[in-house]
Amino acid sequence: MGQLVSGCQHRPQLHPSHRNRQQGRECGGDKPAGGPRRGRADRGSEHALREKLIALIESETGVANVTESTPIEALGVDSLDYISLIQTIRSDIGTVSIDKATSAQTVGDLMAAITA
Amino acid sequence: MICFQVEKFADFVKDAMPLFPIHYSELALDQDKIKLSLDLTKYEKAEQDGYLHVVTARDDGRMVGYYTGAILPHLHYKDAGLMASTDMYFLLPESRRGMTGFRFVDFIEKSLIARGCRKIYISCKMHHDLQGFWEALGYRFTDKMFTKLLD
């Protein structure tokens, strides 16, 4: 029969800020060049990273009051939206482990997948 | 809670019937000329011949998605082992939140490996481009498919 129909995701209805950023960076600022790796970061910079990530997630998804314990499902994103979010994090914050990110249950898990 | 499982075609198709028109409506091309009409007899024959693979996604028993494919040696790589050619895959829009898509693909891959598959072929529509999704899961963008109505 060949491929009757394919696809398991609809085209994501991204938050307007995400659509905007595809034309130019709007969220989260620039990735710091040559900054310390997260494992060696002091508490202050780690806190700043968390704040930056949560601000980015809230901006990209339109969900308010995101915390580390917020379930990924509560962000209202499907898999394709989530990939877009990961790409934004890569662009604005740092490296993301796809294996860890795609098995994340909470925003805290997603944070653990990031190396700034 | 959405769970995934390998199923017999008969169990799958009776519960998937309501989903096929939704899937078709969302993704099929040339709908004015090519209507949805599953060849159930051929699917059943494919299962009897041992090469049909069916994976379902169920939410508390209710069918919310499926994957079907054919597991066969490739016609021009016959010594390379079994390969899965995807027939169709789908999740209801309301079941796509969070990690369901990733979990579904992970289960499909594991179920194919369990049947001895070493490669999977899968595509997506240009008007529902999933390239980022598939690449994030380690898939390579290797082919472009072209179609043409001949009547």
Tab-separated table of C-alpha atoms in Angstrom:
chain	number	residue	atom	x	y	z
A	1	MET	CA	0.000	0.000	0.000
A	2	GLY	CA	2.986	2.214	0.371
A	3	GLN	CA	2.563	5.016	2.765
A	4	LEU	CA	-1.091	5.784	3.071
A	5	VAL	CA	-0.613	8.578	5.499
A	6	SER	CA	2.153	9.497	7.813
A	7	GLY	CA	2.952	11.621	10.768
A	8	CYS	CA	2.212	11.584	14.435
A	9	GLN	CA	2.390	15.262	15.164
A	10	HIS	CA	0.439	18.233	14.066
A	11	ARG	CA	2.306	21.339	13.042
A	12	PRO	CA	3.011	22.986	16.366
A	13	GLN	CA	0.983	25.979	17.373
A	14	LEU	CA	3.871	27.779	18.926
A	15	HIS	CA	3.580	30.630	21.297
A	16	PRO	CA	3.924	33.904	19.356
A	17	SER	CA	7.247	34.655	20.992
A	18	HIS	CA	8.616	31.438	19.527
A	19	ARG	CA	7.447	32.265	16.064
A	20	ASN	CA	9.097	35.635	16.462
A	21	ARG	CA	12.366	34.176	17.498
A	22	GLN	CA	12.570	32.120	14.349
A	23	GLN	CA	13.122	35.373	12.531
A	24	GLY	CA	15.477	36.810	15.063
A	25	ARG	CA	16.553	36.143	18.564
A	26	GLU	CA	14.112	37.522	21.107
A	27	CYS	CA	14.287	35.327	24.129
A	28	GLY	CA	17.007	34.660	26.593
A	29	GLY	CA	19.800	36.742	25.163
A	30	ASP	CA	23.018	35.487	23.694
A	31	LYS	CA	24.858	32.386	24.718
A	32	PRO	CA	27.771	33.380	26.924
A	33	ALA	CA	31.051	32.847	25.148
A	34	GLY	CA	33.676	30.866	26.974
A	35	GLY	CA	31.840	30.869	30.281
A	36	PRO	CA	32.461	28.294	32.971
A	37	ARG	CA	30.954	24.868	32.509
A	38	ARG	CA	27.987	24.210	34.699
A	39	GLY	CA	29.785	21.661	36.797
A	40	ARG	CA	32.294	24.268	37.870
A	41	ALA	CA	29.882	27.135	38.091
A	42	ASP	CA	29.380	28.789	41.417
A	43	ARG	CA	25.981	28.858	43.035
A	44	GLY	CA	25.275	32.330	41.727
A	45	SER	CA	25.775	31.477	38.082
A	46	GLU	CA	23.859	28.216	38.475
A	47	HIS	CA	20.961	30.130	39.933
A	48	ALA	CA	21.162	32.595	37.057
A	49	LEU	CA	21.095	29.721	34.593
A	50	ARG	CA	17.970	28.303	36.200
A	51	GLU	CA	16.286	31.688	36.157
A	52	LYS	CA	17.221	32.149	32.517
A	53	LEU	CA	15.932	28.730	31.549
A	54	ILE	CA	12.639	29.168	33.363
A	55	ALA	CA	12.171	32.591	31.791
A	56	LEU	CA	12.854	31.082	28.393
A	57	ILE	CA	10.430	28.205	28.950
A	58	GLU	CA	7.715	30.588	30.120
A	59	SER	CA	8.315	32.811	27.138
A	60	GLU	CA	8.322	29.972	24.630
A	61	THR	CA	5.319	28.092	25.999
A	62	GLY	CA	3.208	30.892	27.429
A	63	VAL	CA	2.934	28.961	30.711
A	64	ALA	CA	3.415	31.029	33.875
A	65	ASN	CA	4.926	30.097	37.237
A	66	VAL	CA	7.128	27.338	35.883
A	67	THR	CA	9.304	25.663	38.502
A	68	GLU	CA	11.728	22.767	38.462
A	69	SER	CA	8.945	20.428	39.553
A	70	THR	CA	6.620	21.437	36.719
A	71	PRO	CA	5.848	18.362	34.606
A	72	ILE	CA	6.852	18.687	30.960
A	73	GLU	CA	3.298	17.714	30.057
A	74	ALA	CA	2.018	20.781	31.914
A	75	LEU	CA	3.882	22.983	29.436
A	76	GLY	CA	1.243	22.042	26.865
A	77	VAL	CA	3.798	21.180	24.213
A	78	ASP	CA	3.819	18.190	21.917
A	79	SER	CA	6.995	16.440	20.811
A	80	LEU	CA	7.637	18.785	17.923
A	81	ASP	CA	7.141	21.873	20.094
A	82	TYR	CA	9.487	20.323	22.610
A	83	ILE	CA	12.171	19.845	19.985
A	84	SER	CA	11.770	23.517	19.054
A	85	LEU	CA	12.158	24.414	22.722
A	86	ILE	CA	15.335	22.336	22.952
A	87	GLN	CA	16.706	24.044	19.857
A	88	THR	CA	15.996	27.418	21.447
A	89	ILE	CA	17.763	26.347	24.628
A	90	ARG	CA	20.731	25.207	22.555
A	91	SER	CA	20.812	28.531	20.810
A	92	ASP	CA	20.390	30.712	23.876
A	93	ILE	CA	21.789	28.771	26.806
A	94	GLY	CA	23.940	25.792	25.983
A	95	THR	CA	24.303	22.171	24.984
A	96	VAL	CA	21.353	19.850	25.588
A	97	SER	CA	21.615	16.086	25.918
A	98	ILE	CA	18.837	14.799	23.692
A	99	ASP	CA	18.712	11.442	25.453
A	100	LYS	CA	18.208	13.121	28.807
A	101	ALA	CA	15.864	15.778	27.439
A	102	THR	CA	13.573	13.298	25.722
A	103	SER	CA	13.265	11.233	28.866
A	104	ALA	CA	12.705	14.243	31.119
A	105	GLN	CA	9.577	14.148	33.243
A	106	THR	CA	9.920	17.602	34.764
A	107	VAL	CA	11.533	20.946	34.039
A	108	GLY	CA	14.170	20.003	36.607
A	109	ASP	CA	15.015	16.931	34.551
A	110	LEU	CA	15.315	19.145	31.491
A	111	MET	CA	17.662	21.447	33.411
A	112	ALA	CA	19.825	18.449	34.207
A	113	ALA	CA	20.151	17.780	30.478
A	114	ILE	CA	21.751	21.178	29.853
A	115	THR	CA	25.411	22.036	29.927
A	116	ALA	CA	25.859	25.789	29.703
B	1	MET	CA	-1.859	6.812	31.180
B	2	ILE	CA	-0.903	6.022	27.597
B	3	CYS	CA	0.657	2.595	27.172
B	4	PHE	CA	2.190	0.961	24.126
B	5	GLN	CA	2.018	-2.634	23.033
B	6	VAL	CA	2.447	-4.936	20.059
B	7	GLU	CA	-0.945	-6.236	18.967
B	8	LYS	CA	-2.538	-8.642	16.562
B	9	PHE	CA	-4.017	-6.964	13.535
B	10	ALA	CA	-7.568	-8.049	14.381
B	11	ASP	CA	-7.384	-6.515	17.864
B	12	PHE	CA	-5.845	-3.354	16.495
B	13	VAL	CA	-8.127	-2.719	13.549
B	14	LYS	CA	-11.453	-3.005	15.325
B	15	ASP	CA	-10.488	-0.283	17.794
B	16	ALA	CA	-8.544	1.825	15.293
B	17	MET	CA	-11.410	2.198	12.839
B	18	PRO	CA	-12.582	5.519	14.304
B	19	LEU	CA	-9.035	6.909	14.046
B	20	PHE	CA	-8.405	6.158	10.378
B	21	PRO	CA	-10.662	8.918	9.023
B	22	ILE	CA	-9.073	11.442	11.404
B	23	HIS	CA	-5.617	10.378	10.272
B	24	TYR	CA	-6.626	10.458	6.625
B	25	SER	CA	-8.241	13.860	6.963
B	26	GLU	CA	-5.181	15.345	8.641
B	27	LEU	CA	-2.485	14.002	6.379
B	28	ALA	CA	-3.562	12.262	3.178
B	29	LEU	CA	-3.016	14.000	-0.116
B	30	ASP	CA	-5.285	14.042	-3.188
B	31	GLN	CA	-8.316	13.316	-1.032
B	32	ASP	CA	-10.671	14.257	-3.859
B	33	LYS	CA	-9.314	11.388	-5.971
B	34	ILE	CA	-7.886	8.835	-3.577
B	35	LYS	CA	-10.275	7.726	-0.875
B	36	LEU	CA	-9.482	5.904	2.322
B	37	SER	CA	-10.026	2.169	1.802
B	38	LEU	CA	-7.927	-0.188	3.879
B	39	ASP	CA	-7.399	-3.600	2.319
B	40	LEU	CA	-8.119	-5.623	5.429
B	41	THR	CA	-7.667	-8.918	3.629
B	42	LYS	CA	-4.132	-8.019	2.597
B	43	TYR	CA	-3.245	-6.807	6.085
B	44	GLU	CA	-4.511	-10.100	7.485
B	45	LYS	CA	-2.528	-12.014	4.868
B	46	ALA	CA	0.588	-9.996	5.752
B	47	GLU	CA	0.112	-10.976	9.366
B	48	GLN	CA	-0.396	-14.625	8.462
B	49	ASP	CA	2.782	-14.473	6.389
B	50	GLY	CA	4.601	-13.099	9.405
B	51	TYR	CA	5.770	-9.721	8.215
B	52	LEU	CA	3.154	-7.298	9.504
B	53	HIS	CA	4.107	-5.373	12.628
B	54	VAL	CA	1.475	-3.496	14.613
B	55	VAL	CA	2.133	-1.315	17.643
B	56	THR	CA	-0.674	0.533	19.378
B	57	ALA	CA	-0.966	3.379	21.841
B	58	ARG	CA	-3.871	3.046	24.254
B	59	ASP	CA	-5.023	5.410	26.971
B	60	ASP	CA	-6.700	3.287	29.635
B	61	GLY	CA	-7.555	0.826	26.911
B	62	ARG	CA	-8.836	3.367	24.406
B	63	MET	CA	-6.973	3.394	21.103
B	64	VAL	CA	-5.189	6.745	20.636
B	65	GLY	CA	-2.488	5.846	18.136
B	66	TYR	CA	-0.784	3.175	16.086
B	67	TYR	CA	2.193	2.188	13.976
B	68	THR	CA	2.057	-0.407	11.219
B	69	GLY	CA	4.946	-1.629	9.146
B	70	ALA	CA	6.266	-4.532	7.119
B	71	ILE	CA	9.303	-6.432	8.367
B	72	LEU	CA	11.108	-8.018	5.466
B	73	PRO	CA	14.571	-8.456	4.010
B	74	HIS	CA	15.220	-5.592	1.613
B	75	LEU	CA	14.789	-6.546	-2.047
B	76	HIS	CA	18.237	-5.380	-2.984
B	77	TYR	CA	19.986	-5.870	0.354
B	78	LYS	CA	18.699	-9.373	1.018
B	79	ASP	CA	21.713	-10.375	3.107
B	80	ALA	CA	21.614	-7.280	5.274
B	81	GLY	CA	18.959	-8.518	7.657
B	82	LEU	CA	15.375	-7.549	8.352
B	83	MET	CA	14.236	-4.010	7.730
B	84	ALA	CA	11.007	-2.293	8.707
B	85	SER	CA	9.184	-0.323	6.046
B	86	THR	CA	6.665	1.924	7.724
B	87	ASP	CA	3.124	1.766	6.428
B	88	MET	CA	1.545	4.397	8.671
B	89	TYR	CA	1.801	5.966	12.103
B	90	PHE	CA	-0.473	8.267	14.017
B	91	LEU	CA	-1.335	9.714	17.397
B	92	LEU	CA	-4.578	11.518	18.066
B	93	PRO	CA	-3.873	15.245	18.429
B	94	GLU	CA	-5.077	15.288	22.029
B	95	SER	CA	-2.615	12.509	22.864
B	96	ARG	CA	0.494	14.253	21.584
B	97	ARG	CA	1.348	16.257	24.681
B	98	GLY	CA	4.609	15.946	26.499
B	99	MET	CA	6.799	12.979	25.771
B	100	THR	CA	4.203	10.654	24.280
B	101	GLY	CA	5.653	10.893	20.770
B	102	PHE	CA	9.179	10.137	21.998
B	103	ARG	CA	7.974	7.260	24.168
B	104	PHE	CA	5.952	5.847	21.304
B	105	VAL	CA	8.916	5.861	18.921
B	106	ASP	CA	11.156	4.371	21.589
B	107	PHE	CA	8.695	1.521	22.076
B	108	ILE	CA	8.333	0.981	18.335
B	109	GLU	CA	12.103	0.758	17.933
B	110	LYS	CA	12.456	-1.707	20.785
B	111	SER	CA	9.632	-3.858	19.413
B	112	LEU	CA	11.293	-3.921	15.996
B	113	ILE	CA	14.646	-4.833	17.502
B	114	ALA	CA	12.920	-7.649	19.368
B	115	ARG	CA	11.805	-8.999	16.002
B	116	GLY	CA	15.328	-8.846	14.634
B	117	CYS	CA	15.073	-5.629	12.637
B	118	ARG	CA	18.261	-3.697	12.043
B	119	LYS	CA	16.884	-0.710	10.129
B	120	ILE	CA	13.665	1.270	9.940
B	121	TYR	CA	12.400	3.379	7.072
B	122	ILE	CA	9.949	6.123	7.970
B	123	SER	CA	8.817	9.343	6.332
B	124	CYS	CA	6.663	12.364	6.966
B	125	LYS	CA	4.589	14.656	4.849
B	126	MET	CA	5.993	17.917	3.562
B	127	HIS	CA	2.916	19.685	4.937
B	128	HIS	CA	3.499	18.107	8.358
B	129	ASP	CA	7.246	18.324	8.499
B	130	LEU	CA	8.651	16.263	11.375
B	131	GLN	CA	12.289	16.507	10.371
B	132	GLY	CA	13.357	18.054	13.668
B	133	PHE	CA	11.524	15.388	15.623
B	134	TRP	CA	13.058	12.489	13.728
B	135	GLU	CA	16.552	13.947	13.680
B	136	ALA	CA	16.384	14.543	17.415
B	137	LEU	CA	15.748	10.836	17.780
B	138	GLY	CA	18.824	9.953	15.763
B	139	TYR	CA	17.233	9.509	12.343
B	140	ARG	CA	19.010	10.733	9.230
B	141	PHE	CA	17.303	12.680	6.477
B	142	THR	CA	18.290	10.443	3.568
B	143	ASP	CA	15.637	10.550	0.872
B	144	LYS	CA	13.187	12.817	-0.875
B	145	MET	CA	10.030	11.207	-2.222
B	146	PHE	CA	8.124	12.502	-5.224
B	147	THR	CA	4.591	11.556	-6.233
B	148	LYS	CA	2.436	12.355	-9.230
B	149	LEU	CA	-1.167	11.607	-10.044
B	150	LEU	CA	-1.266	9.905	-13.417
B	151	ASP	CA	-4.933	10.294	-14.269
